[in-house]
Short mmCIF file of N, CA and C in Angstrom, two decimals:
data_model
loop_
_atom_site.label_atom_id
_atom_site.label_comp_id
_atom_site.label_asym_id
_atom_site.label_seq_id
_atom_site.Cartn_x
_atom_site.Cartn_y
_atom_site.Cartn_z
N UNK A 1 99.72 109.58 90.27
CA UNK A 1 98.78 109.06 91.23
C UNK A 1 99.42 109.11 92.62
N UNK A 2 98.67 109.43 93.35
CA UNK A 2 99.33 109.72 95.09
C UNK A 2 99.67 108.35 95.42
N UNK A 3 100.64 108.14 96.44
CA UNK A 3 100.24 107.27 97.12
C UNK A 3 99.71 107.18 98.67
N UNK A 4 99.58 105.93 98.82
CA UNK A 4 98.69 105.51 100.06
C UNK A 4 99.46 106.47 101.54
N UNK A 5 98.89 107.37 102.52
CA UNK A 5 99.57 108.14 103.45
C UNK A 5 100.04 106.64 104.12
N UNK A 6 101.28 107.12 105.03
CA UNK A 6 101.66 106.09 105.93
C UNK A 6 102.11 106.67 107.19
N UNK A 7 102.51 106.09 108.20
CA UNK A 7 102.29 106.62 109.29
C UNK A 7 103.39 106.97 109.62
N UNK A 8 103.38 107.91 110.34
CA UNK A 8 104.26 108.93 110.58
C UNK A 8 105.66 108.42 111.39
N UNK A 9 105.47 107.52 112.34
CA UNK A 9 106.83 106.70 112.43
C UNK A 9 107.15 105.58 111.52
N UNK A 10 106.88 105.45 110.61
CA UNK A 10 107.37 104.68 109.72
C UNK A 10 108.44 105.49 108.94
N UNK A 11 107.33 106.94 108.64
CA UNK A 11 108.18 108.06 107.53
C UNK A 11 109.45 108.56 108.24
N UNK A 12 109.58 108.56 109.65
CA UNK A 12 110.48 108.84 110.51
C UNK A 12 111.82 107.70 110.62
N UNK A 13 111.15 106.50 110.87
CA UNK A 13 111.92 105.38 110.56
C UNK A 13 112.86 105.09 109.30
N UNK A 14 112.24 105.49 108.28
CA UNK A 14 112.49 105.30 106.86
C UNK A 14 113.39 106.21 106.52
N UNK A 15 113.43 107.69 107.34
CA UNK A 15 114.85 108.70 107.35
C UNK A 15 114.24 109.11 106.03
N UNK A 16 113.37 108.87 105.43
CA UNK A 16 112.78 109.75 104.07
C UNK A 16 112.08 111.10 103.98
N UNK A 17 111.82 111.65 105.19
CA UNK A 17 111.27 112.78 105.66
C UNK A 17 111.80 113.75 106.59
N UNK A 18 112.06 115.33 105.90
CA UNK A 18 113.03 116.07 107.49
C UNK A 18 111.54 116.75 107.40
N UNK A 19 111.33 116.47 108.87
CA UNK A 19 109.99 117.19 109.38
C UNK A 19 110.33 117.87 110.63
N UNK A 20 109.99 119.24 111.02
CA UNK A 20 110.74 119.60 111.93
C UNK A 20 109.70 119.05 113.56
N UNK A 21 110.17 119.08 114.33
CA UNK A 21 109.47 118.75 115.69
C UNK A 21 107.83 119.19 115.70
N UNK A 22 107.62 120.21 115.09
CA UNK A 22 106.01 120.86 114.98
C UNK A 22 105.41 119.85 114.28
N UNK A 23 105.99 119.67 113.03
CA UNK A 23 105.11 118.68 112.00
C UNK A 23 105.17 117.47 112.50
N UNK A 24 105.89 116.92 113.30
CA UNK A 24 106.15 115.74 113.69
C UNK A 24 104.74 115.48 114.47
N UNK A 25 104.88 116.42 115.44
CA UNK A 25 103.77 116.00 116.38
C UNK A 25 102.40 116.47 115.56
N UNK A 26 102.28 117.28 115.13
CA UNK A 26 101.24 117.86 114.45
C UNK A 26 100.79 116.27 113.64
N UNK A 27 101.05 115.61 112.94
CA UNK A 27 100.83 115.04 112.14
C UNK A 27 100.62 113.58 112.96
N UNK A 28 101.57 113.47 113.98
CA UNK A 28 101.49 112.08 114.94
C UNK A 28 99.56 112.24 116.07
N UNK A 29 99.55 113.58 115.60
CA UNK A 29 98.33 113.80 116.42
C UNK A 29 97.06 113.88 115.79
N UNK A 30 97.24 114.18 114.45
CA UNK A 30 96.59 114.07 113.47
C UNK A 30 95.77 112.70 113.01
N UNK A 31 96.93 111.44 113.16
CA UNK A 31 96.86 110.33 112.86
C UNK A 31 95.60 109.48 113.85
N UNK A 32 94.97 108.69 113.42
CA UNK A 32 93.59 107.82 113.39
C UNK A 32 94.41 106.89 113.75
N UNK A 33 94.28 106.69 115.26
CA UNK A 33 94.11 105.02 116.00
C UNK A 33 92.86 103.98 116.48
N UNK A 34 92.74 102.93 115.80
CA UNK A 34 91.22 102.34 116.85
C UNK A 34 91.37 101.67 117.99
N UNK A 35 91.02 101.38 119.21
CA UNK A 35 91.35 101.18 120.19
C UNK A 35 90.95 99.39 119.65
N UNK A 36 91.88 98.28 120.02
CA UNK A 36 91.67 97.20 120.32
C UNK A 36 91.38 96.45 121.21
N UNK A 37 90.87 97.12 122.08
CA UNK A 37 90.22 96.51 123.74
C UNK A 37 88.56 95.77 123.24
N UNK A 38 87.94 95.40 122.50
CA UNK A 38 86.73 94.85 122.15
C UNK A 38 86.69 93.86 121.41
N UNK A 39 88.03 92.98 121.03
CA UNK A 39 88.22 92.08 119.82
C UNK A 39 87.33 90.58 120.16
N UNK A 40 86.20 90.24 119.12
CA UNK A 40 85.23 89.11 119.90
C UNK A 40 85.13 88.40 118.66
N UNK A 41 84.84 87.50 118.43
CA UNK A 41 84.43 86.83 116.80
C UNK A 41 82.94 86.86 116.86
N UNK A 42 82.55 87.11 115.75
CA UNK A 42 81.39 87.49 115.24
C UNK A 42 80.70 86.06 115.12
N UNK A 43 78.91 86.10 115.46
CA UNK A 43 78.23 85.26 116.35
C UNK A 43 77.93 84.37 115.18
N UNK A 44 78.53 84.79 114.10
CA UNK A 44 77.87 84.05 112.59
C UNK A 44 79.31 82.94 112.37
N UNK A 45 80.13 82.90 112.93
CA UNK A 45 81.11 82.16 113.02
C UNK A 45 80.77 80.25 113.84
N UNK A 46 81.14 79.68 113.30
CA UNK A 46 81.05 78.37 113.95
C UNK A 46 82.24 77.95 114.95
N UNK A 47 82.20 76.67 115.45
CA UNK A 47 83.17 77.00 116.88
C UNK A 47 84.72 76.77 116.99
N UNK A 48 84.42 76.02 115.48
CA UNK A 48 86.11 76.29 115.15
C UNK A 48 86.56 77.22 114.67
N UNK A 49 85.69 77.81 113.94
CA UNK A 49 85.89 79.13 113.50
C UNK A 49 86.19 80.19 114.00
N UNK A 50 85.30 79.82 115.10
CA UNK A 50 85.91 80.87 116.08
C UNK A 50 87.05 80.78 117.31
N UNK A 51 87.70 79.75 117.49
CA UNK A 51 88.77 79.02 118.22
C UNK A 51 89.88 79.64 116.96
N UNK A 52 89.57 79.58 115.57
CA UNK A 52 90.76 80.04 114.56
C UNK A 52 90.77 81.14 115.03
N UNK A 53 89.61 82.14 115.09
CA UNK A 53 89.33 83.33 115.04
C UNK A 53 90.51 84.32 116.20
N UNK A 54 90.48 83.66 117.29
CA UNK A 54 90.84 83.80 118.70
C UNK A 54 92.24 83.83 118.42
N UNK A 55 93.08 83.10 117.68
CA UNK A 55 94.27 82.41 117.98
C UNK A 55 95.10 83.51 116.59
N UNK A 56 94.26 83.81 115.88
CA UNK A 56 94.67 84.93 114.80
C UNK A 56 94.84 86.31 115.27
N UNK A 57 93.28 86.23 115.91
CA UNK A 57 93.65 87.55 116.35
C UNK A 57 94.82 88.18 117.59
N UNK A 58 94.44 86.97 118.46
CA UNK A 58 95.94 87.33 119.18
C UNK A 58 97.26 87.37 118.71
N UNK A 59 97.86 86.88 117.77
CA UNK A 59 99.03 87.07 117.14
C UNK A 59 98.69 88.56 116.46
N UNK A 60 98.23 88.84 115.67
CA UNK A 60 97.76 90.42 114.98
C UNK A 60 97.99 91.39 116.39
N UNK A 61 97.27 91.21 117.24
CA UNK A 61 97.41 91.98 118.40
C UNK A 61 98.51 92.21 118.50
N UNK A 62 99.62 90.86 118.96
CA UNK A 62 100.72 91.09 119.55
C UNK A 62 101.74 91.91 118.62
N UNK A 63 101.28 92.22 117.09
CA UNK A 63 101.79 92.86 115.84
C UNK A 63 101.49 94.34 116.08
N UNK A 64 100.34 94.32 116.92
CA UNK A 64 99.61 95.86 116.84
C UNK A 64 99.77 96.16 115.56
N UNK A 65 98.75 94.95 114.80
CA UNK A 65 98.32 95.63 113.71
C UNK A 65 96.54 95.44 113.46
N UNK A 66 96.41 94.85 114.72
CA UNK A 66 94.69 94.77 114.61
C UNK A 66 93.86 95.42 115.41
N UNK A 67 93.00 96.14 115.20
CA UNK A 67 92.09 96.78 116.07
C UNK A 67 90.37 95.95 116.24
N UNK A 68 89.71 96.88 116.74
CA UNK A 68 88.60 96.83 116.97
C UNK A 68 87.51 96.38 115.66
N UNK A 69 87.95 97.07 114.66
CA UNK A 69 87.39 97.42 113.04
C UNK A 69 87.71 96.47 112.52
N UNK A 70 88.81 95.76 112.67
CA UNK A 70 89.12 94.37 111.57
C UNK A 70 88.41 93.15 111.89
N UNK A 71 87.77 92.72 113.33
CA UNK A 71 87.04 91.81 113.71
C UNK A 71 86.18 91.26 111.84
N UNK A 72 85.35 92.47 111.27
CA UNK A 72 84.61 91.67 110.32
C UNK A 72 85.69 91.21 109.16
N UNK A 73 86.93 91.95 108.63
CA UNK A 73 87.75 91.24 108.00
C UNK A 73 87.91 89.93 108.16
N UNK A 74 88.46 89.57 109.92
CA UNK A 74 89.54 88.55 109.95
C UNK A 74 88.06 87.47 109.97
N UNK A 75 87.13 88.06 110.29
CA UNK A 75 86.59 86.72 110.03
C UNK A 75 85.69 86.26 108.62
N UNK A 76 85.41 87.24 108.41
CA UNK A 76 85.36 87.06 106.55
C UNK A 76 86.59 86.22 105.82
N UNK A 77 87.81 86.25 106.03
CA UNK A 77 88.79 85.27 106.26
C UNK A 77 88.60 84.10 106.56
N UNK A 78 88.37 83.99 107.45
CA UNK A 78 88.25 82.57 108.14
C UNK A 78 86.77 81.95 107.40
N UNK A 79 86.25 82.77 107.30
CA UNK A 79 85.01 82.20 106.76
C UNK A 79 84.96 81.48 105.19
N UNK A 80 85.87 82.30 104.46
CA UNK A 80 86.17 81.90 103.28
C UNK A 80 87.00 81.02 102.94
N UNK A 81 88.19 81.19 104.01
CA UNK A 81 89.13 79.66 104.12
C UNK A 81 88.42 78.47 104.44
N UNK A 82 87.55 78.39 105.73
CA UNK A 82 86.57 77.19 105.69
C UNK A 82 85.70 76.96 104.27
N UNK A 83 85.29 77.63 103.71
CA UNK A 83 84.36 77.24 102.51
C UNK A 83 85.62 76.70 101.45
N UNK A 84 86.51 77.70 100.87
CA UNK A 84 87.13 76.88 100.05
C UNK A 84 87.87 75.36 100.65
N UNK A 85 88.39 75.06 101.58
CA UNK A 85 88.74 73.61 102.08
C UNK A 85 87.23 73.18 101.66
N UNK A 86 86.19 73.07 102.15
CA UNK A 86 85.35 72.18 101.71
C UNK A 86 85.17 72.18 100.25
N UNK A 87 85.17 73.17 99.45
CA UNK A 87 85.27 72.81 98.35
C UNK A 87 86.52 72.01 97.44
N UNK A 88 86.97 72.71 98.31
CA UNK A 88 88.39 71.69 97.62
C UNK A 88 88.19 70.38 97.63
N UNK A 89 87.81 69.99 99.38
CA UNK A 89 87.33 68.59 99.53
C UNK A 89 86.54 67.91 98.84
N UNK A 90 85.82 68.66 98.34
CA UNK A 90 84.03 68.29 96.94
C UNK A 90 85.26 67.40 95.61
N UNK A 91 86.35 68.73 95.39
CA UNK A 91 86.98 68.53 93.80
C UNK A 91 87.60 67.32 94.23
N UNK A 92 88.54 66.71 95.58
CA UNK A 92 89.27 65.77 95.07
C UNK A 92 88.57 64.42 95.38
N UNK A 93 87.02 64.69 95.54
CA UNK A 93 86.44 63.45 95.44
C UNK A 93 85.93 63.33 94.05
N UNK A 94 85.95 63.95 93.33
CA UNK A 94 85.58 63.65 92.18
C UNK A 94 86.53 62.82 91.20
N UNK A 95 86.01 61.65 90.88
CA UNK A 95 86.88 61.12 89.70
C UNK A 95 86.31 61.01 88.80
N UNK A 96 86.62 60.74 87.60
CA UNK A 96 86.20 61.29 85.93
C UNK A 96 86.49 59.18 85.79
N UNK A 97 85.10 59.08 86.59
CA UNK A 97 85.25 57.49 85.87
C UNK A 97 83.94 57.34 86.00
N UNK A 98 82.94 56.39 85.08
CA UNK A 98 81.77 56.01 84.97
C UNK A 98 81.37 55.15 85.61
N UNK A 99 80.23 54.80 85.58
CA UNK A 99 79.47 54.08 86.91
C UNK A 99 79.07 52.74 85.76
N UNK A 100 79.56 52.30 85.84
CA UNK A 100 78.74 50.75 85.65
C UNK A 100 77.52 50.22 85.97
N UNK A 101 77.02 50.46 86.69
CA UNK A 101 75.91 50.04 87.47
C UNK A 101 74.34 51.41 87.12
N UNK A 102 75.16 52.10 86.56
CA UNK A 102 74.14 53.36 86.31
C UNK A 102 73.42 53.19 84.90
N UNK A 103 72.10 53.99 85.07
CA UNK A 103 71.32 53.60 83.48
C UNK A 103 72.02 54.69 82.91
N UNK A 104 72.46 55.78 83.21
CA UNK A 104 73.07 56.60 82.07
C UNK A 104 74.49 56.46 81.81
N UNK A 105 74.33 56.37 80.22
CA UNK A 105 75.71 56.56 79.52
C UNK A 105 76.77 57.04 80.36
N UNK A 106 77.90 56.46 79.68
CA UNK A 106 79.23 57.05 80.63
C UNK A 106 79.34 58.13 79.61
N UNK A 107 79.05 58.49 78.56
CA UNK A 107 79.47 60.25 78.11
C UNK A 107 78.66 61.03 79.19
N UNK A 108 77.31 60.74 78.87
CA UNK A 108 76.19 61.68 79.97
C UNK A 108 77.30 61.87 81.37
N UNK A 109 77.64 60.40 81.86
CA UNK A 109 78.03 60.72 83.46
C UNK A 109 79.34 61.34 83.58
N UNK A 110 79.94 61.68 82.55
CA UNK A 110 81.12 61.82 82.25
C UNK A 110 80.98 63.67 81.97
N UNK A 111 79.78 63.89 80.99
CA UNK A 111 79.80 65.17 80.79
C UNK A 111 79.41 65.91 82.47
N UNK A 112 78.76 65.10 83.06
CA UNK A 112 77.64 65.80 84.62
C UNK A 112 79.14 65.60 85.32
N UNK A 113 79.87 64.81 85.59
CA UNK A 113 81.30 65.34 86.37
C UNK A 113 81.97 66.70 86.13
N UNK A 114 82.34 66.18 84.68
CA UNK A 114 83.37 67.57 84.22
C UNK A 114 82.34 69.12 84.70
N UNK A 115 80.87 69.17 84.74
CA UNK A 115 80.41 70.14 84.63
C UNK A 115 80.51 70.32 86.08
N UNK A 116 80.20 69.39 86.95
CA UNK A 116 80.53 69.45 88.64
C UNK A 116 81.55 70.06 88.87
N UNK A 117 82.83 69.27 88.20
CA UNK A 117 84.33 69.98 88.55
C UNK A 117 84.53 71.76 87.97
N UNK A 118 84.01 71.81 86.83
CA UNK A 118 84.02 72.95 86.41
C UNK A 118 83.46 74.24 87.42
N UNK A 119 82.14 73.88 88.02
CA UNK A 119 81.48 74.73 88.81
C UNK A 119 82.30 74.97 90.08
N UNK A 120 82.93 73.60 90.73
CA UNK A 120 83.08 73.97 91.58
C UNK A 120 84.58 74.61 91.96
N UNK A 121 85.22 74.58 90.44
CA UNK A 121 86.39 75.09 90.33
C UNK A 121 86.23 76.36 90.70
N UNK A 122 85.28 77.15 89.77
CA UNK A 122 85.00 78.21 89.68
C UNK A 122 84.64 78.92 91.30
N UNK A 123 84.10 78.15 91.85
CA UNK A 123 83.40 79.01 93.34
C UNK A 123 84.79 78.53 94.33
N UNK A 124 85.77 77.67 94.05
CA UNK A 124 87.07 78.11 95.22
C UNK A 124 88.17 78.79 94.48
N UNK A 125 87.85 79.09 93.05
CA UNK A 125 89.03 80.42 92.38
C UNK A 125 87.94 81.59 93.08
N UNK A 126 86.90 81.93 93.62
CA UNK A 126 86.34 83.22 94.22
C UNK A 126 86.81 83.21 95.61
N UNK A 127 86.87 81.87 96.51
CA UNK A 127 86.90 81.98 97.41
C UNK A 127 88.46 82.04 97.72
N UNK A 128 88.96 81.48 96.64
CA UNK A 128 90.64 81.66 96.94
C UNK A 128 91.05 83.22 97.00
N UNK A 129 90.39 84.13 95.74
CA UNK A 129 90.67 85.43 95.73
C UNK A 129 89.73 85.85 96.98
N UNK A 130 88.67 85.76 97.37
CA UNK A 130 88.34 85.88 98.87
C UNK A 130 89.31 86.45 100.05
N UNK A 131 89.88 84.92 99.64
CA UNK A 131 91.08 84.62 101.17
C UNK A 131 92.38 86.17 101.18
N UNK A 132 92.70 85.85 99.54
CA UNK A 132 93.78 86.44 99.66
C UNK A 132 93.67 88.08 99.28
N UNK A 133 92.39 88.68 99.43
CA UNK A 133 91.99 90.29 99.50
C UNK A 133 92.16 90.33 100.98
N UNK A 134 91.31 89.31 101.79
CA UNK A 134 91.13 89.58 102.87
C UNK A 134 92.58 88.98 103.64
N UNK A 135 93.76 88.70 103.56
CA UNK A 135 94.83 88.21 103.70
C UNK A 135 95.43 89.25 104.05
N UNK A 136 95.71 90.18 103.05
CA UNK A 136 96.57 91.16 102.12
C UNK A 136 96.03 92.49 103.17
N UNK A 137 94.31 93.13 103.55
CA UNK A 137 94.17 93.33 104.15
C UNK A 137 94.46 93.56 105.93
N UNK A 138 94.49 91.84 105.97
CA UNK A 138 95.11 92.23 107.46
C UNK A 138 96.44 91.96 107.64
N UNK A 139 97.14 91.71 106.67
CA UNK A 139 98.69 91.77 106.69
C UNK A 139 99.15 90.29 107.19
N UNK A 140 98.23 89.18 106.71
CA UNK A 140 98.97 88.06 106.50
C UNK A 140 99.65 87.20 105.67
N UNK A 141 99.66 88.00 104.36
CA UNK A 141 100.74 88.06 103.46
C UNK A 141 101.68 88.32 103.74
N UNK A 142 103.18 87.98 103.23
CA UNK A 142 104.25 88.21 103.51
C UNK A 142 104.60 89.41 102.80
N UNK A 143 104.10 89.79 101.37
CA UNK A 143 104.16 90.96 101.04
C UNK A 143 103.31 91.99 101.66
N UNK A 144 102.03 91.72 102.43
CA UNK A 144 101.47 93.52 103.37
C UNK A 144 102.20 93.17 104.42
N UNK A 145 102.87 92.31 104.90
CA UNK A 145 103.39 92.43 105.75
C UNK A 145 104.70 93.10 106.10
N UNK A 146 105.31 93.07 104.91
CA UNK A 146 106.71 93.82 104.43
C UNK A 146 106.27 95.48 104.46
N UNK A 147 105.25 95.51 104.20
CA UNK A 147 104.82 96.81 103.61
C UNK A 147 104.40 97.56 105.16
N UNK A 148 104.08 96.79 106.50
CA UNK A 148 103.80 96.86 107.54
C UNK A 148 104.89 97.04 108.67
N UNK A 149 106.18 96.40 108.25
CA UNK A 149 107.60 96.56 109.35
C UNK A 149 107.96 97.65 109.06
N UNK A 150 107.85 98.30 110.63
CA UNK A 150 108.82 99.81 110.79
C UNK A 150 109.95 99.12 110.37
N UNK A 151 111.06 100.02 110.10
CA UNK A 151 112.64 99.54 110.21
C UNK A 151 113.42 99.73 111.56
N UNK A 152 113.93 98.89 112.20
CA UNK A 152 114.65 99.26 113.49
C UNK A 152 115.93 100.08 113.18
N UNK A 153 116.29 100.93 113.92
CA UNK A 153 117.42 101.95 114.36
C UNK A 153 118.33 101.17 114.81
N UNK A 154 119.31 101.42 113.93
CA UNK A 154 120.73 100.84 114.26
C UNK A 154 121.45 101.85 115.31
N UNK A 155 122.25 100.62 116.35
CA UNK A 155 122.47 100.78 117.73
C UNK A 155 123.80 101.54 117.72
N UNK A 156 124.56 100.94 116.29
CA UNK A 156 126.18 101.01 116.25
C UNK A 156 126.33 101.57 114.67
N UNK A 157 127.20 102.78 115.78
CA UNK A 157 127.40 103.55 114.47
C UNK A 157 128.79 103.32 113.75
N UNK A 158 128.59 103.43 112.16
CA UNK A 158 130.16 103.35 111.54
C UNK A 158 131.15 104.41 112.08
N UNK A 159 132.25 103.19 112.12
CA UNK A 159 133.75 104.37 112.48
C UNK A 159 133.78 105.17 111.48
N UNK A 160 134.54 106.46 112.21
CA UNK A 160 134.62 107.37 110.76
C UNK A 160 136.14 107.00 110.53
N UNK A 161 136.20 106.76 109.12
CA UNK A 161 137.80 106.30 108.73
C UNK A 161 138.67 107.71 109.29
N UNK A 162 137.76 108.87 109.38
CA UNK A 162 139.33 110.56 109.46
C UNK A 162 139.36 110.65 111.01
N UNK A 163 138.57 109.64 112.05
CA UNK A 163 138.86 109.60 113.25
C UNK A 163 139.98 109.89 113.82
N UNK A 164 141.02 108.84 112.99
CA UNK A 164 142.40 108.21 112.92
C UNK A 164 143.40 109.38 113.19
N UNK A 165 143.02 110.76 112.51
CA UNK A 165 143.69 112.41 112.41
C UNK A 165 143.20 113.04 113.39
N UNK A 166 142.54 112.52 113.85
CA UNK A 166 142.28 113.71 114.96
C UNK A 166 142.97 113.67 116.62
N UNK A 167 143.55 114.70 116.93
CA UNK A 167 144.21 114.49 118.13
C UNK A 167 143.80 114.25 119.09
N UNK A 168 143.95 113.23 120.22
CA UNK A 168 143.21 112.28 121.40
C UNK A 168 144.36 113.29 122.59
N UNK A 169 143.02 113.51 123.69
CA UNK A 169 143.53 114.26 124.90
C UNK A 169 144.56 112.92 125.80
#
């Protein structure tokens, strides 16, 4: 199975590729950039949502790893992180204790909890996998993010130990 192309100063960085000067550029020219000059949060966002929205995307920027195109990601993100917190908030109000004061049985009120907790387990394990497609996506995982650092060029080169033999003017 292939894998995923990667970008051409990375493959350069990585010293895993002898490409001669033609292919270099050939291929650096080849390569698909989106311009990030238009980054806005989308109007379906609420106002914290979009205050998150703002404060994400400028860090991504300053990564130059976000463009123009990820706007509906990062906020599909944000959108799904707000829903699961509220759901979360739903589960830890729930306690598995009966009502005294109620005409139905504590099995009945007991079974209508567990089935509450159950449901709503279920819709923040979607929204959790939500978060973390759309995470992984824009490289706020620590693993796409690994997968995202060029490697920097070392400044200082090793002595050569046969230096030592060679005759100095």
């Amino acid at each position: 199975m292939a894998r995923p192309r990667q970008p051409i100063d990375l493959i350069a960085a990585k010293g895993r590729k002898h490409l001669t000067i033609e292919e270099y550029t050939e291929r650096k020219q080849s390569e698909i950039t989106a311009p990030a000059d238009d980054i806005k949060p989308p109007a379906f966002l609420l106002k914290k949502e979009r205050e998150k929205f703002e404060e994400l995307a400028k860090q991504l920027i300053e990564l130059k790893i976000m463009s123009n195109l990820d706007c509906d990601v990062l906020a599909r993100y944000i959108r799904a992180e707000t829903e699961y917190i509220k759901v979360t908030k739903q589960l830890q109000k729930i306690k598995f204790l009966p009502d005294k004061k109620s005409m139905v049985t504590e099995d009945a009120q007991l079974a209508e909890q567990y089935a509450q907790y159950n449901y709503l387990s279920k819709i923040q394990n979607r929204l959790m996998k939500a978060c973390n497609e759309n995470a992984r996506e824009l490289g706020l995982t620590i693993s796409s993010r690994c997968k995202l650092v060029i490697p920097k060029e070392k400044d200082d080169k090793p002595e050569n130990k046969f230096m030592k033999h060679t005759k100095r003017a």
